[in-house]
Tab-separated table of C-alpha atoms and ligand atoms in Angstrom:
chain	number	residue	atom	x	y	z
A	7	UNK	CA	12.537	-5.372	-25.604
A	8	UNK	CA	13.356	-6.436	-21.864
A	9	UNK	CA	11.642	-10.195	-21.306
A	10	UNK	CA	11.208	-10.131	-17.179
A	11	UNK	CA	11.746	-13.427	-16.271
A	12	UNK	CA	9.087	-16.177	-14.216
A	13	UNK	CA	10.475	-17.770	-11.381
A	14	UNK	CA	7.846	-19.892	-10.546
A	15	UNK	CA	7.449	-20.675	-7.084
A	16	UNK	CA	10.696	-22.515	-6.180
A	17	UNK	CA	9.285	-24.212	-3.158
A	18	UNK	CA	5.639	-25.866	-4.009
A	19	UNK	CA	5.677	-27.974	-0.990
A	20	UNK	CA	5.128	-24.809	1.272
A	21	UNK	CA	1.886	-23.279	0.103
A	22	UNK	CA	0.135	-26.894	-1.001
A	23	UNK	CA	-1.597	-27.278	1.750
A	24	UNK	CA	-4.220	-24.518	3.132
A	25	UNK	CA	-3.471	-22.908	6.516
A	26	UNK	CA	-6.100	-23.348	9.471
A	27	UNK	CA	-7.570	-20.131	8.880
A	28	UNK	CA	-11.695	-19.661	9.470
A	29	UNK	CA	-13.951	-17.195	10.199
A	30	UNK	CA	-13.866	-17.110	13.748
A	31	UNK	CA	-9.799	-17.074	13.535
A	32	UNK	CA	-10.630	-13.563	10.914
A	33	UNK	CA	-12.940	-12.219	13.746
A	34	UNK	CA	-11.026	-12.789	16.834
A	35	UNK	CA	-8.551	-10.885	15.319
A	36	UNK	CA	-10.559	-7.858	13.802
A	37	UNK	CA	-11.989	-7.883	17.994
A	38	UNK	CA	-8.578	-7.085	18.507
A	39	UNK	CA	-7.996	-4.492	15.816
A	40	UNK	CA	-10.976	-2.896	17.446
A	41	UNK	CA	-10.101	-2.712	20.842
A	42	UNK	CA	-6.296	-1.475	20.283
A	43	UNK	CA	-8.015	1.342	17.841
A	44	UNK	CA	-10.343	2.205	20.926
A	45	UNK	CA	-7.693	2.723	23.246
A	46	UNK	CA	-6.280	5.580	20.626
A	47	UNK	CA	-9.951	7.138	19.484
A	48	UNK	CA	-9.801	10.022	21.303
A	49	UNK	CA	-5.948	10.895	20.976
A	50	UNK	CA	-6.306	10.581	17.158
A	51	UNK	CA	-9.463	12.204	16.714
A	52	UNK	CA	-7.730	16.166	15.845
A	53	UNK	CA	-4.429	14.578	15.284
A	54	UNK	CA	-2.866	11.439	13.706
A	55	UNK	CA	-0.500	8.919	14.027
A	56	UNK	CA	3.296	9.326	13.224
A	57	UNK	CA	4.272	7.387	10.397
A	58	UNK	CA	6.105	5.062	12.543
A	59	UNK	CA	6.224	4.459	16.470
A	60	UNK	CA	8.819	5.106	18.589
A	61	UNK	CA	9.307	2.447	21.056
A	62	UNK	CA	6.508	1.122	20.397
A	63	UNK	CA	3.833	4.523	20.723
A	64	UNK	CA	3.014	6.501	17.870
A	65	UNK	CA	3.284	10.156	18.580
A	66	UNK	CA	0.197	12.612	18.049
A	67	UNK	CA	1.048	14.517	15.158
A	68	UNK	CA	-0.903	17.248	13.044
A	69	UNK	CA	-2.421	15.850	9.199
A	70	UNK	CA	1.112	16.548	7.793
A	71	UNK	CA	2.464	13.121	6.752
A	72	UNK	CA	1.744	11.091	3.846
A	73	UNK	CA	0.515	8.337	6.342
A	74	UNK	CA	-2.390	10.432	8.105
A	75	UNK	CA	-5.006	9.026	5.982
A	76	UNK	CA	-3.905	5.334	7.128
A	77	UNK	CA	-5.954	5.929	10.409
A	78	UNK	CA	-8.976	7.247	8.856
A	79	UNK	CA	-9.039	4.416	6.626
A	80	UNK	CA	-8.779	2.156	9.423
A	81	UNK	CA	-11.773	4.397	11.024
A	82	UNK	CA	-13.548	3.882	7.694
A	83	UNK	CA	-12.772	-0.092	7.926
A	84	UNK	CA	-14.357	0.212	11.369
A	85	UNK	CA	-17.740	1.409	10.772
A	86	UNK	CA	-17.878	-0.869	7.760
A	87	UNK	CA	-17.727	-4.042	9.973
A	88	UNK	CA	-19.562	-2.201	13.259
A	89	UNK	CA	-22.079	-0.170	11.893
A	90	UNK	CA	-21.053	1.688	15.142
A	91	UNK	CA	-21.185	5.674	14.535
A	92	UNK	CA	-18.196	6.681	16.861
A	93	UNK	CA	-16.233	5.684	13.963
A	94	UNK	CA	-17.919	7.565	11.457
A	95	UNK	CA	-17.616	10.742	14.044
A	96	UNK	CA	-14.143	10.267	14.249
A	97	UNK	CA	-13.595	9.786	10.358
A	98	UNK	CA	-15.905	12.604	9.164
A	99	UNK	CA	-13.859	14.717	11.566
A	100	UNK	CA	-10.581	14.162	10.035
A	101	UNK	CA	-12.271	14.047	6.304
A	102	UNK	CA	-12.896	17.700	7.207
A	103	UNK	CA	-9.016	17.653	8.310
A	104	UNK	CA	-8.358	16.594	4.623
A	105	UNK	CA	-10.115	19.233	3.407
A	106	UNK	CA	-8.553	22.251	5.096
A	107	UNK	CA	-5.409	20.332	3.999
A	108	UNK	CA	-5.905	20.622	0.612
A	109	UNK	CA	-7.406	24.176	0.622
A	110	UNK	CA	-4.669	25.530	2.273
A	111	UNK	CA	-1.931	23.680	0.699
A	112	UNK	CA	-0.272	22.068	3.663
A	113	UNK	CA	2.508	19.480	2.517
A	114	UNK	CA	0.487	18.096	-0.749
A	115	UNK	CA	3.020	19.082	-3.446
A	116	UNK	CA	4.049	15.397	-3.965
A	117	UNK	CA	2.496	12.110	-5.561
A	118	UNK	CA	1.385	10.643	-1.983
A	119	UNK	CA	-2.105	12.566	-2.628
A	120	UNK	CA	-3.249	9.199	-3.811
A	121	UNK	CA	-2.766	7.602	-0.501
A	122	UNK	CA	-4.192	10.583	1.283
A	123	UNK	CA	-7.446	11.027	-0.281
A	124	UNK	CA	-8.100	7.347	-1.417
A	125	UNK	CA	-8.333	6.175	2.044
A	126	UNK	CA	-10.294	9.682	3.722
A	127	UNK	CA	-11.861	11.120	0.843
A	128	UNK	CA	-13.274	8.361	-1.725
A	129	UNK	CA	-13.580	5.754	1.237
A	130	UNK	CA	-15.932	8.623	2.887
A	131	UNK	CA	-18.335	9.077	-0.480
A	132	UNK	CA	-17.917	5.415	-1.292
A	133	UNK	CA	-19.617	4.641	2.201
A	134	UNK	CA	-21.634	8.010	3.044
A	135	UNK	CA	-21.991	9.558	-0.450
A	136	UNK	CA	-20.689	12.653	1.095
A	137	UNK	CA	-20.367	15.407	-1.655
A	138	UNK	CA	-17.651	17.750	0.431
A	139	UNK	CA	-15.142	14.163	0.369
A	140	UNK	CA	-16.057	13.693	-3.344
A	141	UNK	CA	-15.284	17.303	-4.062
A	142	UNK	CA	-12.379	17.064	-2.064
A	143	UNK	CA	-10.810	13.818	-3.654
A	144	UNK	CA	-11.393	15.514	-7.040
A	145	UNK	CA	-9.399	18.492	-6.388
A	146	UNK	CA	-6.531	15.738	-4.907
A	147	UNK	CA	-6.849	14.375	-8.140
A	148	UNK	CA	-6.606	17.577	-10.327
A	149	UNK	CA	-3.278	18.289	-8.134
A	150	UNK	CA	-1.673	15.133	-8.767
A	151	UNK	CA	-1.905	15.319	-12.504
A	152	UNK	CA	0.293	18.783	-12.103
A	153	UNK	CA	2.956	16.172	-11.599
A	154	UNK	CA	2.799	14.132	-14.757
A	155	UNK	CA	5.051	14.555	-17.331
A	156	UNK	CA	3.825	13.985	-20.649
A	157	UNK	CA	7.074	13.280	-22.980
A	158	UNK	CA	8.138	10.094	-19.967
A	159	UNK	CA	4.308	9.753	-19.523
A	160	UNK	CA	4.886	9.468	-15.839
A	161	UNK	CA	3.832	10.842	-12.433
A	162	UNK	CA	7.104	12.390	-10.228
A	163	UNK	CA	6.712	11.321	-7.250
A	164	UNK	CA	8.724	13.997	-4.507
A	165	UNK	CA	9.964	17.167	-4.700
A	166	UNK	CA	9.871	20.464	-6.071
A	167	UNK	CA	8.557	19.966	-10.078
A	168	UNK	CA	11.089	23.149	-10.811
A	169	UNK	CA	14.182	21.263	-8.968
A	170	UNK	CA	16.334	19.456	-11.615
A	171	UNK	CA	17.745	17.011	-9.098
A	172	UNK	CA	14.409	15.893	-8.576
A	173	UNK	CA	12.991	15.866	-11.429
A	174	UNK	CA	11.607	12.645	-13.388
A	175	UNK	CA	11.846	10.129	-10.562
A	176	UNK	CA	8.805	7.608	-10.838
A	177	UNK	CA	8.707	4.876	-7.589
A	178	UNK	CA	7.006	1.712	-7.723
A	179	UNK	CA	4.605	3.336	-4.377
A	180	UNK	CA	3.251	5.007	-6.844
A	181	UNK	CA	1.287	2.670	-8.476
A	182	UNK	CA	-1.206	2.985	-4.953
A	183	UNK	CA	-1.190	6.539	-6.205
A	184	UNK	CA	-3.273	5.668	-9.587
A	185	UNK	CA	-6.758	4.772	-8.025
A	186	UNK	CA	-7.424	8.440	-7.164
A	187	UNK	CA	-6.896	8.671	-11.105
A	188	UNK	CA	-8.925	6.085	-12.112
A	189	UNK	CA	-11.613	6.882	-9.381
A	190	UNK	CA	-11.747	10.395	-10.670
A	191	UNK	CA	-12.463	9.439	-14.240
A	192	UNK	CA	-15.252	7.528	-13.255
A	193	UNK	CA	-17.320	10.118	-11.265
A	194	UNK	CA	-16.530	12.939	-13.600
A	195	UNK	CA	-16.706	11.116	-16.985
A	196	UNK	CA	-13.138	13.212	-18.175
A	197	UNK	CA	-11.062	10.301	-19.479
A	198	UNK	CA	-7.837	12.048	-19.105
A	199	UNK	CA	-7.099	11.142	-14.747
A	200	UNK	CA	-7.532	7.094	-16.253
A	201	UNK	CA	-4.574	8.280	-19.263
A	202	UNK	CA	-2.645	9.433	-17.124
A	203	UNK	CA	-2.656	6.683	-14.384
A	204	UNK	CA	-2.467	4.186	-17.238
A	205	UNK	CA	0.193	5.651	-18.411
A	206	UNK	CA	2.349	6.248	-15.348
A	207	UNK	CA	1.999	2.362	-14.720
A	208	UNK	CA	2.896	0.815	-18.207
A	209	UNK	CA	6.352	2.900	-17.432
A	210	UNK	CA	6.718	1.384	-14.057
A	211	UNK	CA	5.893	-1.855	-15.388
A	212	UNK	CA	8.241	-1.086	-18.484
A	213	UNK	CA	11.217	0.661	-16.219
A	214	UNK	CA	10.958	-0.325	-12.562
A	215	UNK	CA	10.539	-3.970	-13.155
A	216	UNK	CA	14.075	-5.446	-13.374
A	217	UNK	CA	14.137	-8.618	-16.101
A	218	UNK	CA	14.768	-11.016	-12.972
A	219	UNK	CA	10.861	-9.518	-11.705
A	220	UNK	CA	12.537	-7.592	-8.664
A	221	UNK	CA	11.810	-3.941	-8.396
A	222	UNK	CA	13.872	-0.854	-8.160
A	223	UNK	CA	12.359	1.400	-5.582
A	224	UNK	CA	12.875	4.891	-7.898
A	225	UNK	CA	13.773	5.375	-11.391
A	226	UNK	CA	14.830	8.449	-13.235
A	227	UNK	CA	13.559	9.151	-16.696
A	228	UNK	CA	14.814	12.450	-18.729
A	229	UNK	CA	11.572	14.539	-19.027
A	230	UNK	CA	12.607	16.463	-22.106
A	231	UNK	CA	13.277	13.325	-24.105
A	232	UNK	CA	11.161	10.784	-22.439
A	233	UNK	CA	14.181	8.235	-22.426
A	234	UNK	CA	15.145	5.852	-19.350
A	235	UNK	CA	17.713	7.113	-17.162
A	236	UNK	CA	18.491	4.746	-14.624
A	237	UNK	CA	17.101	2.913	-10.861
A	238	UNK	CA	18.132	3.928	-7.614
A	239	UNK	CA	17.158	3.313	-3.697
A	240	UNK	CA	16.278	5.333	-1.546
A	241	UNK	CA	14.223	3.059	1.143
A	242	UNK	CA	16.154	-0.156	0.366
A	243	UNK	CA	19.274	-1.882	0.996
A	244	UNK	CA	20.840	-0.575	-2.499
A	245	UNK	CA	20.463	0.236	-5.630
A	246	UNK	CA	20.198	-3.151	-6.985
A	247	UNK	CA	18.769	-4.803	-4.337
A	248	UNK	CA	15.378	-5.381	-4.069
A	249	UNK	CA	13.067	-3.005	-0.891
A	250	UNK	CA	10.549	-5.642	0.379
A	251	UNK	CA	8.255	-2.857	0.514
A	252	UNK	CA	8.576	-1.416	-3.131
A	253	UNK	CA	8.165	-5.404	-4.116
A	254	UNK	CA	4.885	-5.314	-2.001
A	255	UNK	CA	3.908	-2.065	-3.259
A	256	UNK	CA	4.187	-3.853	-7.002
A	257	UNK	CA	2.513	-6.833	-6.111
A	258	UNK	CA	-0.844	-4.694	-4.833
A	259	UNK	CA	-0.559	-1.762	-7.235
A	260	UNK	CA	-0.511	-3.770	-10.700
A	261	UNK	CA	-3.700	-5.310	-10.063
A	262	UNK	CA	-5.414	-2.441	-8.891
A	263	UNK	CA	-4.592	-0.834	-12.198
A	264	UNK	CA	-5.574	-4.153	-13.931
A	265	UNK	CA	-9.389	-3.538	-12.050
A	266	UNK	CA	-9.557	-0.244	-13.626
A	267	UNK	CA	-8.238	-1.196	-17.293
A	268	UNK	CA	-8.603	-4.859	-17.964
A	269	UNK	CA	-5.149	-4.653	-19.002
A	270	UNK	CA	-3.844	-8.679	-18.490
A	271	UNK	CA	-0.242	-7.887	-19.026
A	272	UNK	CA	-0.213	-5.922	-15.775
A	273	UNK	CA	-1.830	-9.395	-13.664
A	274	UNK	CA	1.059	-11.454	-15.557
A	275	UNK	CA	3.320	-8.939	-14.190
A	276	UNK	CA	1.937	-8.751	-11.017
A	277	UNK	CA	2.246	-13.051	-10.629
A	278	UNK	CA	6.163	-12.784	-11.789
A	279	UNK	CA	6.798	-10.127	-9.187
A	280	UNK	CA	4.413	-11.831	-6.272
A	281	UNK	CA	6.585	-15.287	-6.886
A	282	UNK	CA	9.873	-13.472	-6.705
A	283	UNK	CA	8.526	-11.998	-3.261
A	284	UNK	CA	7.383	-15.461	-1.816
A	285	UNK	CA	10.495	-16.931	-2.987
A	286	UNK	CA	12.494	-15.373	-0.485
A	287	UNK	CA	9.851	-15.412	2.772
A	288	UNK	CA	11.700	-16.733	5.896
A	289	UNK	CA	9.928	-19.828	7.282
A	290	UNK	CA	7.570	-17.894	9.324
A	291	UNK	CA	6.715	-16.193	6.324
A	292	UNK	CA	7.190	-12.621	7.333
A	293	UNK	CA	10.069	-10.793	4.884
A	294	UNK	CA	12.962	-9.011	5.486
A	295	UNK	CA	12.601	-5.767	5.095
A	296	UNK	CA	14.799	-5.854	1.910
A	297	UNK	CA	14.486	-9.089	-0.170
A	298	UNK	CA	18.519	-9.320	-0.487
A	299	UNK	CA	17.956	-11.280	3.294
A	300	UNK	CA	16.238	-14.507	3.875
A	301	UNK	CA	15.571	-17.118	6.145
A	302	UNK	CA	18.949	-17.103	8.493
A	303	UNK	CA	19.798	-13.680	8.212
A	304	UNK	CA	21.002	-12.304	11.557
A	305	UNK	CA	20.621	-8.637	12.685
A	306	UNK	CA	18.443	-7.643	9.893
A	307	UNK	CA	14.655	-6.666	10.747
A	308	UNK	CA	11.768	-7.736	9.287
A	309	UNK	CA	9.185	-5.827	7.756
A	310	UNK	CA	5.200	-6.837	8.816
A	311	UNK	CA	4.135	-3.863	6.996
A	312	UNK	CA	4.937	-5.267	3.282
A	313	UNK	CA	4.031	-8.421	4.544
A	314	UNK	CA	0.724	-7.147	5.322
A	315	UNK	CA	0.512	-5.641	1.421
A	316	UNK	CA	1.115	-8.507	0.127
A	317	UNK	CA	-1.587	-10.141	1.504
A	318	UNK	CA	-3.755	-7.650	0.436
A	319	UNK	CA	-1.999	-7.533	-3.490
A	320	UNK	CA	-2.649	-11.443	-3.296
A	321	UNK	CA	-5.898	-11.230	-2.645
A	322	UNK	CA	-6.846	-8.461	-4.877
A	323	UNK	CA	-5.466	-10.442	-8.025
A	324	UNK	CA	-7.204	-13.497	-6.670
A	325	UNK	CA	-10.515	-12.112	-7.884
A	326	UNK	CA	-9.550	-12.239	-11.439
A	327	UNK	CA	-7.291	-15.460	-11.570
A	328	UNK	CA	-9.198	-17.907	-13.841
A	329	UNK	CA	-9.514	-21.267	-11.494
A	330	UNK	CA	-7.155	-23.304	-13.696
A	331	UNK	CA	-4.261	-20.346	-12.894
A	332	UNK	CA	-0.969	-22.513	-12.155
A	333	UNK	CA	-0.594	-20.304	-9.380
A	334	UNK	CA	-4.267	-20.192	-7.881
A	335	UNK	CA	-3.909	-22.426	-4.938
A	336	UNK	CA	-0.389	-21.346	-4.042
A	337	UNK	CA	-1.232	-18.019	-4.053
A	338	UNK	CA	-4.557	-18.416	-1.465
A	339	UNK	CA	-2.516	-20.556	0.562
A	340	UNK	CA	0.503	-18.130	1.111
A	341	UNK	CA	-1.410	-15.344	1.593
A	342	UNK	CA	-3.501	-16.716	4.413
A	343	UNK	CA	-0.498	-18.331	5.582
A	344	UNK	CA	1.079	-14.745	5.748
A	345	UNK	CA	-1.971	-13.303	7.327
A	346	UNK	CA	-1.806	-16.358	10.192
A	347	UNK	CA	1.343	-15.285	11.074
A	348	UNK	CA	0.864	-11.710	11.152
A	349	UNK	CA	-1.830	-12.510	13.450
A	350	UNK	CA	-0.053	-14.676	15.940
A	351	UNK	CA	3.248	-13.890	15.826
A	352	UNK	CA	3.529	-9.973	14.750
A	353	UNK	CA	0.486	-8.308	17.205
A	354	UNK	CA	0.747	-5.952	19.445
A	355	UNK	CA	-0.632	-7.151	23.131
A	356	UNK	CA	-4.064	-5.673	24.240
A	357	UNK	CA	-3.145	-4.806	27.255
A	358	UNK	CA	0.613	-3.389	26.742
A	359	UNK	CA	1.089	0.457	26.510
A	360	UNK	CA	1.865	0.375	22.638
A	361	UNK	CA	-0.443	1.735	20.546
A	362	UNK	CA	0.169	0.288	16.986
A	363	UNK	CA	-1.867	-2.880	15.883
A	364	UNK	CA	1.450	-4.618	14.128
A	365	UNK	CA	5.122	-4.698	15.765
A	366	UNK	CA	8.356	-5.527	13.553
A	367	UNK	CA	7.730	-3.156	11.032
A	368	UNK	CA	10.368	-0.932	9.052
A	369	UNK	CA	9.907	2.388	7.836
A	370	UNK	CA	13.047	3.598	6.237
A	371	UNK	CA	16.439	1.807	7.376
A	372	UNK	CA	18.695	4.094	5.588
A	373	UNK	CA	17.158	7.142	7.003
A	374	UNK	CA	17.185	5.507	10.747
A	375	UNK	CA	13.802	6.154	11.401
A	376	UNK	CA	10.774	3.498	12.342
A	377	UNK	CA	13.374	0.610	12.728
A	378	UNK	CA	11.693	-2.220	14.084
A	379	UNK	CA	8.670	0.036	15.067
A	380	UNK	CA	4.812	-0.339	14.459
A	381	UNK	CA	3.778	1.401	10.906
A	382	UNK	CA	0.575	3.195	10.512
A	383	UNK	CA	0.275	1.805	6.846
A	384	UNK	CA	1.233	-1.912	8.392
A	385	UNK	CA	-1.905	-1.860	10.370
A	386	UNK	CA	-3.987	-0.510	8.102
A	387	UNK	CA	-3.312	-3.227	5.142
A	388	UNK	CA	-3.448	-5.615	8.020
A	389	UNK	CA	-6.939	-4.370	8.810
A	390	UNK	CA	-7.746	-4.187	5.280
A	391	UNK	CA	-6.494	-7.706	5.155
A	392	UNK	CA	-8.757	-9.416	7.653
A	393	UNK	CA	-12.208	-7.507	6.161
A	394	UNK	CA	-11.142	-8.996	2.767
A	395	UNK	CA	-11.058	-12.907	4.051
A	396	UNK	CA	-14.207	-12.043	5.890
A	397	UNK	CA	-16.284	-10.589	4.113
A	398	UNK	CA	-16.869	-9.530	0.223
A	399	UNK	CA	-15.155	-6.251	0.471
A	400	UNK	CA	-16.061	-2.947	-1.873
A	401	UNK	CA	-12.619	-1.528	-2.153
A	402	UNK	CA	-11.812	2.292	-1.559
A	403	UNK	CA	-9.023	1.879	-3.857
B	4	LIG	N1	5.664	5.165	0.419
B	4	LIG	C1	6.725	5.233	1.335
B	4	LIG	C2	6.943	3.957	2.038
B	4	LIG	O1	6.406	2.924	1.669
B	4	LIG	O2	7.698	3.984	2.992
């Protein structure tokens, strides 16, 4: 049995004391979240945002990503904190987007359904108790479970379920997957979406989770037998380093499975693999994009976007941290403090022609694509960020 070890947080002095964060600080900067997503309402009403910018504008693309639903979400966060209806337009337009997605089966046959229909779909019945979004989500939900494998009790996450080099690979992104899951058992009553999720993220905890509380971004398991195979990259620096994103991923997703099962083991997970990620912020407390660099680094990029996560993972387990948690104050500290600097140091001007809300993002190095760019999933979790320190906020997760 693996033991995955606790490094505490190596350096206490850093997060003692609680950043000069307030409410007006939280609203200032959701003004500007607002008026940047003004400036792109009517170019991403039919369309939505690339994944990632390039040079600094996001393309107009057709709902064919697993990122479009980033945008409505952010539309969704909108008309939450407005009340004002051009939001809700703009979002029931594209829920009706997601729709004709699904029906007609454009580019859904992988795990990132989760993503997609959390954010338009359950968002959109959570707020409006629309029936065509619930329907909608449900059938998202009844396609993901076509993916889970029931001998390695796990959810593949890309790729054709008939192609053997595929086949079997789990990622820690996954884990933002499981709400739809959990959602779906709740509105229909059928038990077997919340097995499945629950499932799916005892084996990440079990498999992706390296004994040092770093992540592999993918792992393989054999399907036939159910037995471990082995990690790999594929957004990351290497195989056995650790992709700031996949750590951020981990430090949001456990305790959003935690909400749904009241399983503690997945919260003590979540803490080991949150203190491994602040132990290796830079001083202005914005990672790397992999983990492997820290504070000095030259010529590497950093990543807002998992920063941005993390904040919102931080918070998230915050809610259920008993107040004597060793970690409590640390935690609230260095998230804010990660949220501060996003704010001051990481957003886009008002008035310059890019269109993002964060700069300094990475989408996938390897690949060479969004490489020091604005990512659509960035600003949303930065969005999603700044309602959760101001206000008591109903998740869509
Ligand atoms: N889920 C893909 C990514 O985080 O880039």
């Amino acid at each position: 049995m693996k033991t995955i070890v606790d490094e505490g947080i190596k350096n206490k002095q850093r997060y003692e004391k609680r950043p000069n964060v307030d409410k007006a600080f939280i609203e200032k900067a959701i003004k500007q979240v607002l008026a940047k997503m003004d400036q792109n309402l009517e170019t991403f009403t039919y369309k939505f945002p690339r994944p990632a910018s390039i040079d600094g504008v996001y393309p107009a693309i057709d709902n064919i990503d697993w990122t479009a639903s980033f945008w409505t979400g952010m539309l969704w966060l909108a008309y939450e904190v407005t009340e004002d209806e051009k939001y809700r337009k703009v979002a029931e337009i594209q829920v009706e987007s997601f729709k004709q997605r699904l029906d007609n089966r454009i580019e859904v046959d992988h795990h990132d359904l989760g993503f997609l229909y959390t954010l338009s779909c359950v968002s959109a019945y959570k707020l409006t108790g629309s029936e065509v979004a619930k329907e909608t989500a449900l059938k998202a939900a009844d396609l993901l479970i076509t993916r889970y494998y029931d001998k390695a009790g796990i959810i593949q996450a890309w790729g054709d379920l008939n192609d053997p080099a595929q086949r079997g690979r789990m990622i820690i992104d996954c884990n933002m997957n499981l709400p739809l899951l959990y959602w779906a058992s709740e509105v229909t009553g059928d038990k077997k979406y919340k097995e499945i999720a629950y499932s799916h993220v005892k084996q990440a905890a079990k498999y992706i989770v390296r004994e040092d509380s770093s992540t592999y971004h993918t792992f393989y398991m054999d399907t036939e037998t159910g037995a471990p195979l082995r990690g790999a990259t594929h957004q990351g620096y290497a195989d056995n380093s650790c992709w700031a994103r996949g750590q951020a991923w981990g430090i949001y997703g456990f305790p959003l499975s935690y909400k749904y099962t009241k399983d503690w083991e997945l919260i003590e997970l979540a803490k080991k693999v949150t203190n491994y990620f602040l132990n290796r912020l830079p001083n202005d407390e914005i990672c790397y994009w992999d983990l492997i660099f820290t504070e000095g680094t030259k010529d590497q990029e950093r990543d807002s976007s998992s920063a941005a996560i993390a904040v919102c993972g931080i918070m998230e387990m915050l809610k259920d941290m008993p107040l004597a948690d060793e970690y409590r104050m640390f935690y609230e500290n260095s998230a804010l403090s990660m949220l501060k600097s996003l704010a001051l140091n990481y957003t886009v001007e008002i008035d310059s022609n890019e269109n993002g809300i964060l700069k300094h993002g990475v989408y996938a190095k390897p690949q060479g694509n969004g490489i020091d760019e604005s990512c659509i999933w960035g600003d949303y979790y930065y969005f999603e960020a700044l309602v959760r320190a101001l206000k008591d906020w109903n998740l869509y997760w």
